[in-house]
Amino acid sequence: MTATDRSLELINTAAQAAADKLAHDIIAYDVSDVLSITDAFLLASAPNDRQVKSIVDEIEERLLKELGVKPVRREGDREARWVLLDYVDIVVHVQHSEERVFYALERLWKDCPELELPADAKATRGKAEEHARLQAAGEAAELGGELR
């Protein structure tokens, strides 16, 4: 069994919405062969809680406006470290970068086929690593300035 056309439409719209809000490392997996409860997972991350919330809000708004769907469940909203949007056909995981590294959902689903995403979403690959590198360089520069 493979993800339905409807699931792919939802995934692509959600992925584009996440990319538009500058999410990092957007990736989607077809989990329909291993799970009976959903067809696909979309994973995205952001370096801070406020951006996680912004990405989640944009995904929810875009899927409602463009495709007329609301999530049947939304979890993790209060802390905004890992928010899950369950649309039955797809499940969207938007995680704080630290949670993304710690839980490593990609490792769990690596045997599932990766779904093709819009170019903007694919362009986000490696952004979390790039952001962490720039942040570390900035902190090192600050520390160097304090030592002078």
PDB file of C-alpha atoms in Angstrom:
ATOM      1  CA  MET A   1       0.000   0.000   0.000  1.00  0.00           C
ATOM      2  CA  THR A   2       1.237   3.507  -0.716  1.00  0.00           C
ATOM      3  CA  ALA A   3       0.173   6.948   0.425  1.00  0.00           C
ATOM      4  CA  THR A   4      -2.986   8.162  -1.299  1.00  0.00           C
ATOM      5  CA  ASP A   5      -3.097  11.134  -3.645  1.00  0.00           C
ATOM      6  CA  ARG A   6      -5.005  13.024  -0.928  1.00  0.00           C
ATOM      7  CA  SER A   7      -2.245  12.297   1.602  1.00  0.00           C
ATOM      8  CA  LEU A   8       0.385  13.517  -0.851  1.00  0.00           C
ATOM      9  CA  GLU A   9      -1.612  16.705  -1.440  1.00  0.00           C
ATOM     10  CA  LEU A  10      -1.806  17.307   2.328  1.00  0.00           C
ATOM     11  CA  ILE A  11       1.913  16.564   2.792  1.00  0.00           C
ATOM     12  CA  ASN A  12       2.962  18.909  -0.016  1.00  0.00           C
ATOM     13  CA  THR A  13       0.772  21.760   1.216  1.00  0.00           C
ATOM     14  CA  ALA A  14       1.992  21.318   4.801  1.00  0.00           C
ATOM     15  CA  ALA A  15       5.629  21.090   3.671  1.00  0.00           C
ATOM     16  CA  GLN A  16       5.333  24.291   1.635  1.00  0.00           C
ATOM     17  CA  ALA A  17       3.699  26.078   4.581  1.00  0.00           C
ATOM     18  CA  ALA A  18       6.529  24.936   6.874  1.00  0.00           C
ATOM     19  CA  ALA A  19       9.156  26.070   4.360  1.00  0.00           C
ATOM     20  CA  ASP A  20       7.457  29.465   4.061  1.00  0.00           C
ATOM     21  CA  LYS A  21       7.886  29.885   7.840  1.00  0.00           C
ATOM     22  CA  LEU A  22      11.578  28.919   7.588  1.00  0.00           C
ATOM     23  CA  ALA A  23      11.355  25.452   9.110  1.00  0.00           C
ATOM     24  CA  HIS A  24      14.521  23.383   9.091  1.00  0.00           C
ATOM     25  CA  ASP A  25      15.120  19.922   7.632  1.00  0.00           C
ATOM     26  CA  ILE A  26      11.647  19.206   6.269  1.00  0.00           C
ATOM     27  CA  ILE A  27      11.222  15.566   5.312  1.00  0.00           C
ATOM     28  CA  ALA A  28       8.258  13.264   4.729  1.00  0.00           C
ATOM     29  CA  TYR A  29       7.904   9.495   4.874  1.00  0.00           C
ATOM     30  CA  ASP A  30       5.319   7.136   3.442  1.00  0.00           C
ATOM     31  CA  VAL A  31       4.474   5.003   6.492  1.00  0.00           C
ATOM     32  CA  SER A  32       1.384   3.368   4.999  1.00  0.00           C
ATOM     33  CA  ASP A  33       3.034  -0.067   4.756  1.00  0.00           C
ATOM     34  CA  VAL A  34       4.008  -0.164   8.437  1.00  0.00           C
ATOM     35  CA  LEU A  35       1.168   1.774  10.090  1.00  0.00           C
ATOM     36  CA  SER A  36      -2.536   1.328   9.578  1.00  0.00           C
ATOM     37  CA  ILE A  37      -3.483   4.585  11.321  1.00  0.00           C
ATOM     38  CA  THR A  38      -1.958   7.056   8.821  1.00  0.00           C
ATOM     39  CA  ASP A  39      -0.340   7.235   5.402  1.00  0.00           C
ATOM     40  CA  ALA A  40       2.500   9.685   5.914  1.00  0.00           C
ATOM     41  CA  PHE A  41       4.570  11.619   8.429  1.00  0.00           C
ATOM     42  CA  LEU A  42       5.939  15.096   7.864  1.00  0.00           C
ATOM     43  CA  LEU A  43       8.861  16.162  10.062  1.00  0.00           C
ATOM     44  CA  ALA A  44      10.123  19.727  10.462  1.00  0.00           C
ATOM     45  CA  SER A  45      12.041  21.623  13.108  1.00  0.00           C
ATOM     46  CA  ALA A  46      12.894  25.122  14.292  1.00  0.00           C
ATOM     47  CA  PRO A  47      15.533  26.569  16.609  1.00  0.00           C
ATOM     48  CA  ASN A  48      13.106  28.135  19.104  1.00  0.00           C
ATOM     49  CA  ASP A  49       9.658  27.593  20.614  1.00  0.00           C
ATOM     50  CA  ARG A  50       8.112  30.681  19.045  1.00  0.00           C
ATOM     51  CA  GLN A  51       9.111  29.578  15.552  1.00  0.00           C
ATOM     52  CA  VAL A  52       7.779  26.060  16.207  1.00  0.00           C
ATOM     53  CA  LYS A  53       4.421  27.649  17.075  1.00  0.00           C
ATOM     54  CA  SER A  54       4.530  29.883  14.006  1.00  0.00           C
ATOM     55  CA  ILE A  55       5.213  26.919  11.702  1.00  0.00           C
ATOM     56  CA  VAL A  56       2.397  24.890  13.264  1.00  0.00           C
ATOM     57  CA  ASP A  57      -0.050  27.792  12.942  1.00  0.00           C
ATOM     58  CA  GLU A  58       0.873  28.318   9.288  1.00  0.00           C
ATOM     59  CA  ILE A  59       0.468  24.627   8.444  1.00  0.00           C
ATOM     60  CA  GLU A  60      -2.908  24.527  10.157  1.00  0.00           C
ATOM     61  CA  GLU A  61      -4.091  27.731   8.485  1.00  0.00           C
ATOM     62  CA  ARG A  62      -2.893  26.710   5.014  1.00  0.00           C
ATOM     63  CA  LEU A  63      -4.440  23.230   5.152  1.00  0.00           C
ATOM     64  CA  LEU A  64      -7.750  24.726   6.267  1.00  0.00           C
ATOM     65  CA  LYS A  65      -7.744  27.555   3.712  1.00  0.00           C
ATOM     66  CA  GLU A  66      -6.473  25.595   0.700  1.00  0.00           C
ATOM     67  CA  LEU A  67      -7.792  22.082   1.347  1.00  0.00           C
ATOM     68  CA  GLY A  68     -10.593  22.573   3.872  1.00  0.00           C
ATOM     69  CA  VAL A  69      -9.173  20.258   6.546  1.00  0.00           C
ATOM     70  CA  LYS A  70      -8.661  20.684  10.275  1.00  0.00           C
ATOM     71  CA  PRO A  71      -6.544  18.454  12.477  1.00  0.00           C
ATOM     72  CA  VAL A  72      -8.517  15.923  14.507  1.00  0.00           C
ATOM     73  CA  ARG A  73      -5.916  16.303  17.232  1.00  0.00           C
ATOM     74  CA  ARG A  74      -3.240  18.830  18.180  1.00  0.00           C
ATOM     75  CA  GLU A  75      -0.773  17.950  20.933  1.00  0.00           C
ATOM     76  CA  GLY A  76       2.216  19.617  22.565  1.00  0.00           C
ATOM     77  CA  ASP A  77       0.995  23.146  22.023  1.00  0.00           C
ATOM     78  CA  ARG A  78       1.653  24.458  25.524  1.00  0.00           C
ATOM     79  CA  GLU A  79       5.412  23.934  25.562  1.00  0.00           C
ATOM     80  CA  ALA A  80       5.866  24.231  21.770  1.00  0.00           C
ATOM     81  CA  ARG A  81       8.858  21.881  21.901  1.00  0.00           C
ATOM     82  CA  TRP A  82       7.172  19.150  19.860  1.00  0.00           C
ATOM     83  CA  VAL A  83       3.781  19.825  18.332  1.00  0.00           C
ATOM     84  CA  LEU A  84       1.872  17.043  16.622  1.00  0.00           C
ATOM     85  CA  LEU A  85      -0.947  17.713  14.161  1.00  0.00           C
ATOM     86  CA  ASP A  86      -3.029  14.635  13.345  1.00  0.00           C
ATOM     87  CA  TYR A  87      -4.991  14.890  10.102  1.00  0.00           C
ATOM     88  CA  VAL A  88      -5.737  11.125  10.055  1.00  0.00           C
ATOM     89  CA  ASP A  89      -4.281  10.726   6.529  1.00  0.00           C
ATOM     90  CA  ILE A  90      -1.066  12.428   7.617  1.00  0.00           C
ATOM     91  CA  VAL A  91       0.620  13.326  10.894  1.00  0.00           C
ATOM     92  CA  VAL A  92       2.778  16.440  11.113  1.00  0.00           C
ATOM     93  CA  HIS A  93       5.575  16.657  13.699  1.00  0.00           C
ATOM     94  CA  VAL A  94       7.125  20.082  14.266  1.00  0.00           C
ATOM     95  CA  GLN A  95       9.917  19.869  16.811  1.00  0.00           C
ATOM     96  CA  HIS A  96      12.331  22.198  18.512  1.00  0.00           C
ATOM     97  CA  SER A  97      15.776  21.410  17.066  1.00  0.00           C
ATOM     98  CA  GLU A  98      16.966  19.912  20.360  1.00  0.00           C
ATOM     99  CA  GLU A  99      14.023  17.482  20.483  1.00  0.00           C
ATOM    100  CA  ARG A 100      14.576  16.613  16.845  1.00  0.00           C
ATOM    101  CA  VAL A 101      18.136  15.516  17.580  1.00  0.00           C
ATOM    102  CA  PHE A 102      17.230  13.727  20.814  1.00  0.00           C
ATOM    103  CA  TYR A 103      14.249  11.724  19.506  1.00  0.00           C
ATOM    104  CA  ALA A 104      15.687  11.200  15.998  1.00  0.00           C
ATOM    105  CA  LEU A 105      12.411  10.185  14.353  1.00  0.00           C
ATOM    106  CA  GLU A 106      14.274   9.792  11.064  1.00  0.00           C
ATOM    107  CA  ARG A 107      16.042   6.765  12.510  1.00  0.00           C
ATOM    108  CA  LEU A 108      12.696   5.141  13.327  1.00  0.00           C
ATOM    109  CA  TRP A 109      11.286   5.651   9.833  1.00  0.00           C
ATOM    110  CA  LYS A 110      14.463   5.352   7.728  1.00  0.00           C
ATOM    111  CA  ASP A 111      13.222   2.114   6.128  1.00  0.00           C
ATOM    112  CA  CYS A 112      10.080   3.827   4.845  1.00  0.00           C
ATOM    113  CA  PRO A 113      10.116   5.508   1.439  1.00  0.00           C
ATOM    114  CA  GLU A 114      10.835   9.215   1.503  1.00  0.00           C
ATOM    115  CA  LEU A 115       8.181  11.304  -0.224  1.00  0.00           C
ATOM    116  CA  GLU A 116       8.964  13.899  -2.859  1.00  0.00           C
ATOM    117  CA  LEU A 117       8.433  17.431  -1.528  1.00  0.00           C
ATOM    118  CA  PRO A 118       8.257  20.908  -3.084  1.00  0.00           C
ATOM    119  CA  ALA A 119      11.620  22.490  -3.944  1.00  0.00           C
ATOM    120  CA  ASP A 120      11.325  25.059  -1.122  1.00  0.00           C
ATOM    121  CA  ALA A 121      10.884  22.262   1.417  1.00  0.00           C
ATOM    122  CA  LYS A 122      13.821  20.262   0.036  1.00  0.00           C
ATOM    123  CA  ALA A 123      15.990  23.380   0.241  1.00  0.00           C
ATOM    124  CA  THR A 124      15.605  23.360   4.052  1.00  0.00           C
ATOM    125  CA  ARG A 125      17.770  20.243   4.426  1.00  0.00           C
ATOM    126  CA  GLY A 126      20.827  20.963   6.541  1.00  0.00           C
ATOM    127  CA  LYS A 127      19.465  24.273   7.854  1.00  0.00           C
ATOM    128  CA  ALA A 128      19.440  23.109  11.486  1.00  0.00           C
ATOM    129  CA  GLU A 129      23.117  22.191  11.302  1.00  0.00           C
ATOM    130  CA  GLU A 130      23.929  25.476   9.577  1.00  0.00           C
ATOM    131  CA  HIS A 131      21.974  27.422  12.218  1.00  0.00           C
ATOM    132  CA  ALA A 132      23.759  25.603  15.070  1.00  0.00           C
ATOM    133  CA  ARG A 133      27.146  26.325  13.480  1.00  0.00           C
ATOM    134  CA  LEU A 134      26.354  30.036  13.072  1.00  0.00           C
ATOM    135  CA  GLN A 135      25.010  30.264  16.605  1.00  0.00           C
ATOM    136  CA  ALA A 136      28.142  28.604  18.019  1.00  0.00           C
ATOM    137  CA  ALA A 137      30.355  30.971  16.012  1.00  0.00           C
ATOM    138  CA  GLY A 138      28.377  33.953  17.320  1.00  0.00           C
ATOM    139  CA  GLU A 139      28.666  32.744  20.911  1.00  0.00           C
ATOM    140  CA  ALA A 140      32.395  32.170  20.481  1.00  0.00           C
ATOM    141  CA  ALA A 141      32.798  35.692  19.092  1.00  0.00           C
ATOM    142  CA  GLU A 142      30.847  37.111  22.059  1.00  0.00           C
ATOM    143  CA  LEU A 143      32.985  35.178  24.488  1.00  0.00           C
ATOM    144  CA  GLY A 144      36.134  36.363  22.722  1.00  0.00           C
ATOM    145  CA  GLY A 145      34.919  39.956  22.978  1.00  0.00           C
ATOM    146  CA  GLU A 146      34.267  39.549  26.715  1.00  0.00           C
ATOM    147  CA  LEU A 147      37.779  38.240  27.301  1.00  0.00           C
ATOM    148  CA  ARG A 148      39.406  41.336  25.784  1.00  0.00           C
TER     149      ARG A 148
END
